[in-house]
Coordinates of N, CA and C in Angstrom, one line a residue:
Chain A
X1 N 15.4 17.0 -11.4 CA 15.4 15.9 -12.4 C 15.2 14.5 -11.7
X2 N 15.2 13.5 -12.5 CA 14.8 12.1 -12.1 C 16.1 11.2 -12.2
X3 N 16.3 10.4 -11.2 CA 17.4 9.5 -11.2 C 16.9 8.1 -10.9
X4 N 17.4 7.1 -11.5 CA 17.0 5.7 -11.3 C 18.3 4.9 -11.1
X5 N 18.3 4.1 -10.1 CA 19.5 3.3 -9.8 C 19.2 2.2 -8.9
X6 N 20.1 1.9 -8.0 CA 19.9 0.8 -7.1 C 18.9 1.2 -6.0
X7 N 18.8 2.5 -5.8 CA 17.9 2.9 -4.8 C 16.6 3.4 -5.4
X8 N 15.6 3.8 -4.6 CA 14.3 4.2 -5.0 C 14.5 5.4 -6.0
X9 N 13.9 5.4 -7.2 CA 14.0 6.5 -8.1 C 13.5 7.8 -7.4
X10 N 14.2 8.9 -7.6 CA 13.9 10.1 -6.9 C 13.7 11.2 -8.0
X11 N 12.6 12.0 -7.7 CA 12.3 13.2 -8.5 C 12.4 14.4 -7.7
X12 N 13.3 15.3 -8.0 CA 13.5 16.5 -7.3 C 12.9 17.7 -8.0
X13 N 12.0 18.5 -7.4 CA 11.4 19.6 -8.0 C 11.4 20.8 -7.1
X14 N 11.4 22.0 -7.7 CA 11.4 23.2 -6.9 C 9.9 23.4 -6.4
X15 N 9.9 24.0 -5.2 CA 8.6 24.3 -4.7 C 7.9 25.3 -5.6
X16 N 6.6 25.0 -5.9 CA 5.8 25.8 -6.8 C 5.8 25.3 -8.2
X17 N 6.7 24.5 -8.6 CA 6.7 23.9 -9.9 C 5.7 22.7 -9.9
X18 N 5.4 22.3 -11.2 CA 4.6 21.1 -11.3 C 5.4 19.8 -11.3
X19 N 4.9 18.7 -10.8 CA 5.6 17.5 -10.7 C 4.9 16.4 -11.6
X20 N 5.7 15.6 -12.3 CA 5.1 14.5 -13.0 C 5.8 13.2 -12.6
X21 N 5.0 12.3 -12.1 CA 5.6 11.0 -11.6 C 5.0 9.9 -12.6
X22 N 5.8 9.1 -13.1 CA 5.4 8.1 -14.1 C 5.4 6.7 -13.5
X23 N 4.6 5.9 -14.2 CA 4.5 4.5 -13.7 C 4.2 3.6 -15.0
X24 N 5.0 2.6 -15.2 CA 4.6 1.6 -16.2 C 4.0 0.4 -15.6
X25 N 2.8 0.0 -16.0 CA 2.2 -1.1 -15.4 C 2.3 -2.3 -16.4
X26 N 2.0 -3.5 -15.8 CA 2.4 -4.7 -16.5 C 1.3 -5.5 -17.2
X27 N 0.1 -5.4 -16.6 CA -1.0 -6.2 -17.1 C -2.0 -5.5 -17.9
X28 N -2.1 -5.8 -19.2 CA -3.0 -5.1 -20.1 C -4.4 -5.3 -19.7
X29 N -4.7 -6.3 -18.9 CA -6.1 -6.6 -18.5 C -6.5 -5.8 -17.2
X30 N -5.5 -5.1 -16.6 CA -5.8 -4.3 -15.4 C -6.9 -3.3 -15.8
X31 N -7.8 -3.1 -14.9 CA -8.9 -2.2 -15.2 C -9.2 -1.1 -14.2
X32 N -8.3 -1.1 -13.2 CA -8.4 0.0 -12.2 C -7.0 0.3 -11.7
X33 N -6.8 1.6 -11.5 CA -5.4 2.1 -11.1 C -5.5 3.1 -10.0
X34 N -4.6 3.1 -9.1 CA -4.6 4.0 -8.0 C -3.2 4.6 -7.8
X35 N -3.2 5.8 -7.3 CA -1.9 6.4 -6.8 C -2.0 6.5 -5.3
X36 N -1.0 6.1 -4.6 CA -0.8 6.3 -3.2 C 0.3 7.1 -2.9
X37 N 0.2 7.9 -1.8 CA 1.3 8.7 -1.2 C 1.7 8.1 0.1
X38 N 3.0 7.8 0.3 CA 3.4 7.3 1.6 C 4.5 8.2 2.2
X39 N 4.2 8.8 3.3 CA 5.2 9.6 4.0 C 5.9 8.7 5.0
X40 N 7.1 9.2 5.4 CA 8.0 8.4 6.2 C 7.3 7.9 7.5
X41 N 7.3 6.6 7.8 CA 6.8 6.1 9.0 C 5.3 5.9 9.0
X42 N 4.6 6.1 7.8 CA 3.2 6.0 7.7 C 2.7 5.0 6.7
X43 N 1.5 4.7 6.7 CA 0.9 3.8 5.7 C 0.6 4.5 4.5
X44 N 0.5 3.8 3.3 CA 0.1 4.5 2.1 C -1.3 5.2 2.2
X45 N -1.4 6.3 1.6 CA -2.6 7.2 1.7 C -3.1 7.3 0.2
X46 N -4.4 7.0 0.0 CA -5.0 7.2 -1.3 C -5.0 8.6 -1.7
X47 N -4.6 8.8 -3.0 CA -4.6 10.1 -3.6 C -5.7 10.2 -4.7
X48 N -5.6 9.4 -5.7 CA -6.6 9.5 -6.8 C -6.6 8.1 -7.5
X49 N -7.7 7.8 -8.1 CA -7.8 6.6 -8.9 C -8.4 6.9 -10.3
X50 N -8.3 5.8 -11.1 CA -8.9 6.0 -12.5 C -9.2 4.6 -13.0
X51 N -10.3 4.5 -13.7 CA -10.7 3.2 -14.3 C -10.3 3.2 -15.7
X52 N -10.2 2.0 -16.3 CA -9.6 1.8 -17.6 C -10.5 2.4 -18.7
X53 N -11.7 2.7 -18.4 CA -12.5 3.4 -19.5 C -12.3 4.9 -19.5
X54 N -11.4 5.4 -18.8 CA -11.1 6.8 -18.8 C -9.6 7.0 -19.1
X55 N -9.2 8.2 -19.6 CA -7.8 8.4 -19.9 C -7.3 9.6 -19.0
X56 N -8.2 10.3 -18.3 CA -7.8 11.4 -17.5 C -8.8 11.6 -16.3
X57 N -8.2 11.9 -15.2 CA -9.1 12.2 -14.1 C -8.4 13.3 -13.2
X58 N -9.2 14.3 -12.8 CA -8.6 15.4 -12.0 C -9.1 15.4 -10.6
X59 N -8.2 15.7 -9.7 CA -8.6 16.0 -8.3 C -8.2 17.3 -7.9
X60 N -8.0 17.6 -6.6 CA -7.5 18.8 -6.1 C -6.0 18.9 -6.3
X61 N -5.5 19.7 -7.2 CA -4.1 19.8 -7.5 C -3.4 18.6 -8.1
X62 N -4.2 17.5 -8.3 CA -3.6 16.3 -8.9 C -4.4 15.8 -10.1
X63 N -3.7 15.3 -11.1 CA -4.3 14.8 -12.3 C -3.7 13.4 -12.6
X64 N -4.5 12.4 -12.9 CA -3.9 11.1 -13.3 C -4.2 10.9 -14.8
X65 N -3.2 10.5 -15.5 CA -3.4 10.2 -16.9 C -3.1 8.8 -17.2
X66 N -3.9 8.1 -18.0 CA -3.8 6.7 -18.3 C -3.6 6.6 -19.8
X67 N -2.6 5.9 -20.2 CA -2.4 5.6 -21.6 C -2.3 4.1 -21.8
X68 N -3.4 3.5 -22.2 CA -3.5 2.0 -22.2 C -2.7 1.4 -23.3
X69 N -2.5 2.2 -24.4 CA -1.7 1.7 -25.5 C -0.3 1.3 -25.1
X70 N 0.3 2.1 -24.3 CA 1.7 1.9 -23.9 C 1.8 1.4 -22.4
X71 N 0.6 1.2 -21.8 CA 0.5 0.7 -20.4 C 1.3 1.7 -19.5
X72 N 0.9 2.9 -19.5 CA 1.6 4.0 -18.8 C 0.6 4.8 -18.0
X73 N 1.0 5.1 -16.8 CA 0.2 5.9 -15.9 C 1.0 7.0 -15.4
X74 N 0.5 8.2 -15.2 CA 1.2 9.3 -14.7 C 0.4 10.1 -13.7
X75 N 1.1 10.7 -12.7 CA 0.5 11.5 -11.7 C 1.1 12.9 -11.8
X76 N 0.2 13.9 -12.0 CA 0.7 15.3 -12.1 C 0.3 16.0 -10.9
X77 N 1.2 16.7 -10.2 CA 0.9 17.5 -9.0 C 1.2 18.9 -9.4
X78 N 0.2 19.8 -9.3 CA 0.3 21.2 -9.6 C 0.8 22.0 -8.4
X79 N 1.7 23.0 -8.7 CA 2.2 23.8 -7.6 C 2.7 23.0 -6.4
X80 N 3.7 22.2 -6.7 CA 4.2 21.3 -5.6 C 4.6 22.0 -4.4
X81 N 4.2 21.4 -3.2 CA 4.5 22.0 -1.9 C 5.4 21.1 -1.1
X82 N 6.0 21.7 -0.1 CA 6.9 20.8 0.8 C 6.2 19.6 1.3
X83 N 4.9 19.8 1.6 CA 4.1 18.7 2.2 C 3.9 17.5 1.2
X84 N 4.2 17.8 -0.1 CA 4.0 16.7 -1.1 C 5.2 15.8 -1.1
X85 N 6.3 16.1 -0.4 CA 7.5 15.2 -0.3 C 7.1 13.9 0.3
X86 N 7.3 12.8 -0.4 CA 6.9 11.5 0.0 C 7.3 10.5 -1.1
X87 N 7.0 9.2 -0.8 CA 7.1 8.2 -1.9 C 5.8 8.0 -2.5
X88 N 5.7 7.9 -3.8 CA 4.5 7.7 -4.5 C 4.5 6.4 -5.2
X89 N 3.4 5.6 -4.9 CA 3.3 4.3 -5.5 C 2.1 4.3 -6.4
X90 N 2.2 3.7 -7.6 CA 1.0 3.4 -8.4 C 0.6 1.9 -8.1
X91 N -0.6 1.6 -8.3 CA -1.1 0.2 -8.1 C -2.1 -0.1 -9.2
X92 N -2.0 -1.3 -9.7 CA -2.9 -1.8 -10.8 C -3.7 -2.9 -10.2
X93 N -4.9 -3.0 -10.6 CA -5.8 -4.0 -10.2 C -6.6 -4.6 -11.3
X94 N -6.6 -5.9 -11.4 CA -7.4 -6.7 -12.4 C -8.6 -7.2 -11.6
X95 N -9.8 -6.9 -12.1 CA -11.0 -7.2 -11.3 C -11.0 -8.6 -10.7
X96 N -11.2 -8.7 -9.4 CA -11.2 -9.9 -8.7 C -9.9 -10.4 -8.2
X97 N -8.8 -9.7 -8.7 CA -7.5 -10.1 -8.3 C -7.0 -9.0 -7.2
X98 N -5.8 -9.1 -6.9 CA -5.3 -8.2 -5.9 C -4.3 -7.1 -6.5
X99 N -4.0 -6.2 -5.6 CA -3.2 -5.1 -6.0 C -1.8 -5.5 -6.4
X100 N -1.3 -4.9 -7.5 CA 0.2 -5.0 -7.8 C 0.7 -3.6 -7.7
X101 N 1.7 -3.4 -6.8 CA 2.3 -2.1 -6.6 C 3.5 -1.9 -7.6
X102 N 3.6 -0.7 -8.1 CA 4.8 -0.3 -8.8 C 6.0 -0.1 -7.8
X103 N 7.2 0.1 -8.3 CA 8.4 0.2 -7.4 C 8.4 1.4 -6.5
X104 N 7.7 2.5 -6.9 CA 7.7 3.7 -6.1 C 8.6 4.7 -6.6
X105 N 8.3 6.0 -6.4 CA 9.2 7.1 -6.8 C 9.2 8.1 -5.6
X106 N 10.4 8.5 -5.2 CA 10.4 9.5 -4.1 C 10.4 10.9 -4.7
X107 N 9.5 11.7 -4.2 CA 9.4 13.1 -4.6 C 10.0 13.9 -3.5
X108 N 11.0 14.7 -3.9 CA 11.7 15.6 -3.0 C 11.5 17.0 -3.5
X109 N 10.9 17.9 -2.6 CA 10.5 19.2 -3.0 C 11.6 20.2 -2.4
X110 N 12.2 20.9 -3.3 CA 13.3 21.8 -2.9 C 12.8 23.2 -2.6
X111 N 13.3 23.8 -1.6 CA 12.8 25.2 -1.2 C 13.2 26.2 -2.2
Chain B
X1 N -16.6 6.5 10.8 CA -15.2 6.1 11.0 C -14.6 5.6 9.7
X2 N -13.6 6.3 9.2 CA -13.0 6.0 7.9 C -11.6 5.7 8.0
X3 N -11.2 5.0 9.1 CA -9.8 4.7 9.2 C -9.5 3.2 9.6
X4 N -8.3 2.8 9.3 CA -7.8 1.5 9.8 C -6.8 1.8 10.9
X5 N -7.0 1.1 12.0 CA -6.1 1.3 13.1 C -5.2 0.1 13.3
X6 N -4.0 0.2 13.7 CA -3.1 -0.9 14.0 C -2.4 -0.6 15.3
X7 N -2.2 -1.7 16.1 CA -1.5 -1.7 17.3 C -0.6 -2.9 17.4
X8 N 0.6 -2.8 18.0 CA 1.2 -1.6 18.4 C 1.8 -0.8 17.3
X9 N 2.3 0.4 17.5 CA 2.9 1.2 16.5 C 4.3 0.7 16.2
X10 N 5.0 0.3 17.3 CA 6.4 -0.3 17.3 C 6.4 -1.5 18.1
X11 N 7.2 -2.5 17.6 CA 7.4 -3.7 18.4 C 8.8 -4.3 18.2
X12 N 9.4 -4.6 19.3 CA 10.8 -5.2 19.3 C 10.6 -6.5 19.9
X13 N 11.1 -7.6 19.3 CA 11.0 -8.9 19.8 C 12.2 -9.7 19.5
X14 N 12.4 -10.7 20.4 CA 13.5 -11.7 20.2 C 13.0 -12.8 19.3
X15 N 14.0 -13.6 18.9 CA 13.6 -14.7 17.9 C 12.8 -15.8 18.6
X16 N 12.8 -15.9 19.9 CA 12.0 -16.9 20.6 C 10.7 -16.4 21.1
X17 N 10.4 -15.1 21.0 CA 9.2 -14.5 21.5 C 8.0 -14.9 20.7
X18 N 6.8 -14.8 21.3 CA 5.5 -14.8 20.6 C 4.8 -13.5 20.8
X19 N 4.4 -12.9 19.7 CA 3.7 -11.6 19.8 C 2.6 -11.6 18.8
X20 N 1.7 -10.6 18.9 CA 0.6 -10.4 17.9 C 0.5 -9.0 17.5
X21 N 0.2 -8.8 16.2 CA -0.2 -7.5 15.7 C -1.7 -7.5 15.5
X22 N -2.3 -6.3 15.7 CA -3.7 -6.2 15.6 C -4.1 -5.1 14.7
X23 N -5.2 -5.3 14.0 CA -5.7 -4.4 13.0 C -7.3 -4.3 13.2
X24 N -7.8 -3.1 13.1 CA -9.2 -2.9 13.2 C -9.8 -1.9 12.3
X25 N -11.0 -2.2 11.7 CA -11.7 -1.2 10.9 C -13.2 -1.3 11.1
X26 N -13.8 -0.1 11.0 CA -15.3 -0.1 11.3 C -15.9 0.6 10.1
X27 N -15.5 0.2 8.9 CA -16.1 0.8 7.7 C -17.0 -0.2 7.0
X28 N -17.2 -1.3 7.6 CA -18.1 -2.3 7.0 C -17.4 -3.1 5.8
X29 N -16.0 -2.9 5.8 CA -15.3 -3.6 4.7 C -15.3 -5.1 5.0
X30 N -15.4 -5.9 3.9 CA -15.4 -7.4 4.1 C -14.1 -8.1 3.7
X31 N -13.2 -7.3 3.2 CA -11.9 -7.9 2.9 C -10.8 -7.2 3.7
X32 N -9.9 -7.9 4.2 CA -8.8 -7.4 5.0 C -7.5 -8.0 4.6
X33 N -6.4 -7.3 4.7 CA -5.1 -7.7 4.1 C -4.0 -7.4 5.0
X34 N -3.0 -8.3 5.0 CA -1.7 -8.0 5.6 C -0.7 -7.9 4.5
X35 N 0.1 -6.8 4.7 CA 1.3 -6.6 3.8 C 2.5 -6.5 4.6
X36 N 3.7 -6.8 4.0 CA 5.0 -6.6 4.6 C 5.7 -5.6 3.7
X37 N 6.3 -4.6 4.3 CA 7.0 -3.6 3.5 C 8.4 -3.4 4.1
X38 N 9.4 -3.7 3.3 CA 10.8 -3.4 3.6 C 11.2 -2.0 3.1
X39 N 12.2 -1.4 3.7 CA 12.6 -0.1 3.3 C 12.9 0.1 1.8
X40 N 12.3 1.2 1.3 CA 12.5 1.6 -0.1 C 11.9 0.6 -1.1
X41 N 10.9 -0.2 -0.6 CA 10.2 -1.2 -1.5 C 8.7 -1.0 -1.4
X42 N 8.0 -1.4 -2.4 CA 6.5 -1.4 -2.2 C 6.0 -2.4 -1.3
X43 N 4.8 -2.3 -0.8 CA 4.2 -3.3 0.1 C 4.1 -4.6 -0.7
X44 N 4.4 -5.7 0.0 CA 4.2 -7.1 -0.5 C 3.1 -7.8 0.2
X45 N 2.1 -8.3 -0.6 CA 1.0 -8.9 0.0 C 1.3 -10.2 0.7
X46 N 0.8 -10.4 1.9 CA 1.0 -11.7 2.6 C -0.3 -12.5 2.7
X47 N -1.3 -11.9 3.2 CA -2.6 -12.7 3.4 C -3.8 -11.8 3.0
X48 N -4.8 -12.5 2.5 CA -6.1 -11.8 2.2 C -7.2 -12.6 2.9
X49 N -8.0 -11.9 3.7 CA -9.3 -12.4 4.3 C -10.5 -11.8 3.5
X50 N -11.4 -12.7 3.1 CA -12.6 -12.2 2.5 C -13.7 -12.8 3.2
X51 N -14.6 -12.0 3.8 CA -15.7 -12.5 4.6 C -15.2 -13.4 5.7
X52 N -14.2 -13.0 6.4 CA -13.6 -13.7 7.5 C -13.0 -15.0 7.2
X53 N -12.8 -15.3 5.9 CA -12.2 -16.6 5.5 C -10.9 -16.2 4.8
X54 N -9.8 -17.0 5.1 CA -8.5 -16.8 4.4 C -8.7 -17.2 3.0
X55 N -8.5 -16.2 2.1 CA -8.6 -16.5 0.7 C -7.3 -16.6 -0.1
X56 N -6.3 -15.9 0.4 CA -5.0 -15.9 -0.2 C -3.9 -16.0 0.9
X57 N -3.0 -16.8 0.7 CA -1.7 -16.9 1.5 C -0.6 -16.9 0.4
X58 N 0.1 -15.8 0.4 CA 1.2 -15.7 -0.6 C 2.5 -16.4 -0.2
X59 N 2.3 -17.7 0.1 CA 3.5 -18.5 0.4 C 4.3 -17.9 1.6
X60 N 3.6 -17.5 2.6 CA 4.2 -16.9 3.7 C 4.6 -18.0 4.7
X61 N 5.8 -17.9 5.3 CA 6.3 -18.9 6.3 C 5.3 -19.1 7.4
X62 N 5.3 -20.3 8.0 CA 4.3 -20.6 9.0 C 4.6 -19.9 10.3
X63 N 5.7 -19.2 10.4 CA 6.0 -18.4 11.7 C 5.1 -17.2 11.7
X64 N 4.4 -16.9 10.6 CA 3.4 -15.8 10.6 C 2.0 -16.5 10.5
X65 N 1.1 -16.3 11.4 CA -0.2 -16.9 11.5 C -1.3 -15.9 11.6
X66 N -2.1 -15.7 10.5 CA -3.1 -14.7 10.5 C -4.4 -15.3 11.2
X67 N -5.2 -14.4 11.7 CA -6.5 -14.7 12.3 C -7.5 -13.6 12.1
X68 N -8.7 -14.0 11.8 CA -9.7 -12.9 11.6 C -10.9 -13.3 12.5
X69 N -10.9 -12.8 13.7 CA -12.0 -13.2 14.7 C -13.4 -12.7 14.3
X70 N -13.4 -11.6 13.6 CA -14.7 -11.1 13.1 C -14.4 -10.1 11.9
X71 N -15.5 -9.6 11.3 CA -15.3 -8.8 10.1 C -14.6 -7.5 10.3
X72 N -14.4 -7.1 11.6 CA -13.7 -5.8 11.9 C -12.3 -6.0 12.4
X73 N -11.9 -7.2 12.7 CA -10.6 -7.4 13.3 C -9.8 -8.3 12.5
X74 N -8.5 -8.1 12.5 CA -7.5 -8.9 11.9 C -6.3 -9.0 12.7
X75 N -5.8 -10.2 13.0 CA -4.6 -10.3 13.8 C -3.5 -11.0 13.0
X76 N -2.3 -10.8 13.4 CA -1.1 -11.5 12.8 C -0.3 -12.0 14.0
X77 N -0.3 -13.3 14.2 CA 0.5 -13.9 15.3 C 1.9 -14.2 14.8
X78 N 2.8 -13.9 15.6 CA 4.3 -14.0 15.2 C 5.0 -14.9 16.2
X79 N 5.7 -15.9 15.7 CA 6.4 -16.8 16.5 C 7.7 -17.3 15.8
X80 N 8.8 -17.2 16.6 CA 10.1 -17.7 16.1 C 10.5 -17.0 14.8
X81 N 10.4 -15.6 14.9 CA 10.8 -14.8 13.7 C 12.3 -14.7 13.6
X82 N 12.7 -14.3 12.4 CA 14.1 -14.1 12.1 C 14.4 -12.6 11.9
X83 N 15.6 -12.2 12.1 CA 15.9 -10.8 11.9 C 15.5 -10.2 10.6
X84 N 15.5 -11.1 9.5 CA 15.1 -10.6 8.2 C 13.6 -10.3 8.1
X85 N 12.9 -10.7 9.1 CA 11.4 -10.4 9.2 C 11.2 -9.0 9.7
X86 N 12.2 -8.3 10.1 CA 12.0 -6.9 10.5 C 11.5 -6.1 9.3
X87 N 10.5 -5.4 9.5 CA 9.8 -4.6 8.4 C 8.7 -3.8 9.0
X88 N 8.0 -3.1 8.1 CA 6.8 -2.4 8.5 C 5.6 -3.3 8.0
X89 N 4.8 -3.7 8.9 CA 3.6 -4.5 8.6 C 2.4 -3.7 8.5
X90 N 1.8 -3.7 7.3 CA 0.6 -2.9 7.0 C -0.6 -3.7 6.9
X91 N -1.7 -3.2 7.5 CA -3.0 -3.8 7.3 C -3.8 -2.9 6.4
X92 N -4.7 -3.5 5.6 CA -5.5 -2.7 4.7 C -6.9 -3.4 4.7
X93 N -7.9 -2.6 4.2 CA -9.2 -3.2 4.0 C -9.9 -2.5 2.9
X94 N -10.9 -3.3 2.3 CA -11.8 -2.7 1.3 C -13.1 -3.5 1.2
X95 N -13.9 -3.1 0.3 CA -15.2 -3.8 0.2 C -15.1 -5.3 -0.2
X96 N -14.1 -5.6 -1.0 CA -13.9 -7.0 -1.4 C -12.6 -7.0 -2.3
X97 N -12.0 -8.2 -2.4 CA -10.8 -8.3 -3.2 C -11.0 -7.8 -4.6
X98 N -10.1 -6.9 -5.1 CA -10.2 -6.4 -6.4 C -11.3 -5.5 -6.8
X99 N -12.0 -5.0 -5.8 CA -13.2 -4.2 -6.1 C -12.9 -2.7 -6.1
X100 N -12.2 -2.3 -5.2 CA -11.9 -0.8 -5.1 C -10.7 -0.6 -4.3
X101 N -10.4 0.7 -4.0 CA -9.2 1.0 -3.4 C -9.1 0.4 -2.0
X102 N -7.9 0.1 -1.6 CA -7.7 -0.4 -0.2 C -7.3 0.7 0.6
X103 N -7.8 0.7 1.9 CA -7.4 1.7 2.8 C -6.4 1.1 3.8
X104 N -5.3 1.8 4.0 CA -4.2 1.3 4.8 C -4.2 1.9 6.2
X105 N -3.8 1.1 7.1 CA -3.5 1.6 8.5 C -2.1 2.2 8.5
X106 N -1.7 2.7 9.6 CA -0.3 3.3 9.7 C 0.8 2.3 9.8
X107 N 0.5 1.1 10.1 CA 1.5 0.1 10.1 C 2.1 -0.2 11.5
X108 N 2.7 -1.3 11.7 CA 3.5 -1.6 12.9 C 4.9 -1.8 12.4
X109 N 5.8 -1.1 13.1 CA 7.3 -1.2 12.8 C 7.8 -2.3 13.6
X110 N 8.2 -3.4 13.0 CA 8.7 -4.6 13.8 C 10.2 -4.8 13.6
X111 N 10.8 -4.9 14.8 CA 12.3 -5.2 14.8 C 12.5 -6.5 15.5
X112 N 13.1 -7.5 14.8 CA 13.4 -8.8 15.4 C 14.9 -8.8 15.7
X113 N 15.2 -9.0 17.0 CA 16.7 -9.0 17.4 C 17.2 -10.4 17.4

């Protein structure tokens, strides 16, 4: 399940299950969105991106969904593996401006 | 070459020391960034260089001094830091501000004693 509190929100899933990580963005003018994965002690790693003229994009085991009406972005990971355990950040970009990162969600994969 | 490199990986310094962080990329990117990341928080933008010129300084204290010697290199000079400056310092690059995804280096873990 998902918990939100003083600490980083955490999503715990069983290995092999699908994961859904959510992100609410703030700027309705943002036109480009990215999901990053950050493992402990490492820099953020690009996973997948989507432009505002799309509502869905698929990669290998990952899908990003964009709902501009409610300013919501989600990352779906199929058949979650232990190596998927990390903190996931969404980022929104308004053309010509800079990245605004979301607060992050820690994904914990249970054996 | 599709990576951003940062040195050193770890740095411990006293409040009176002067040190520098280094970042390098050979992807032909013309924008380079410094971020500061505290534990359990997202990266916070500090500086943006576009075509080797400082374009954004997010109200960062003067004890942090960026430098971009050429389009592949980015330095962050540190002087008289405070313990609260301890953090992971990330460098990133892309084709230009707001144009596409930023590629991040592994970061320098800085501890100020």
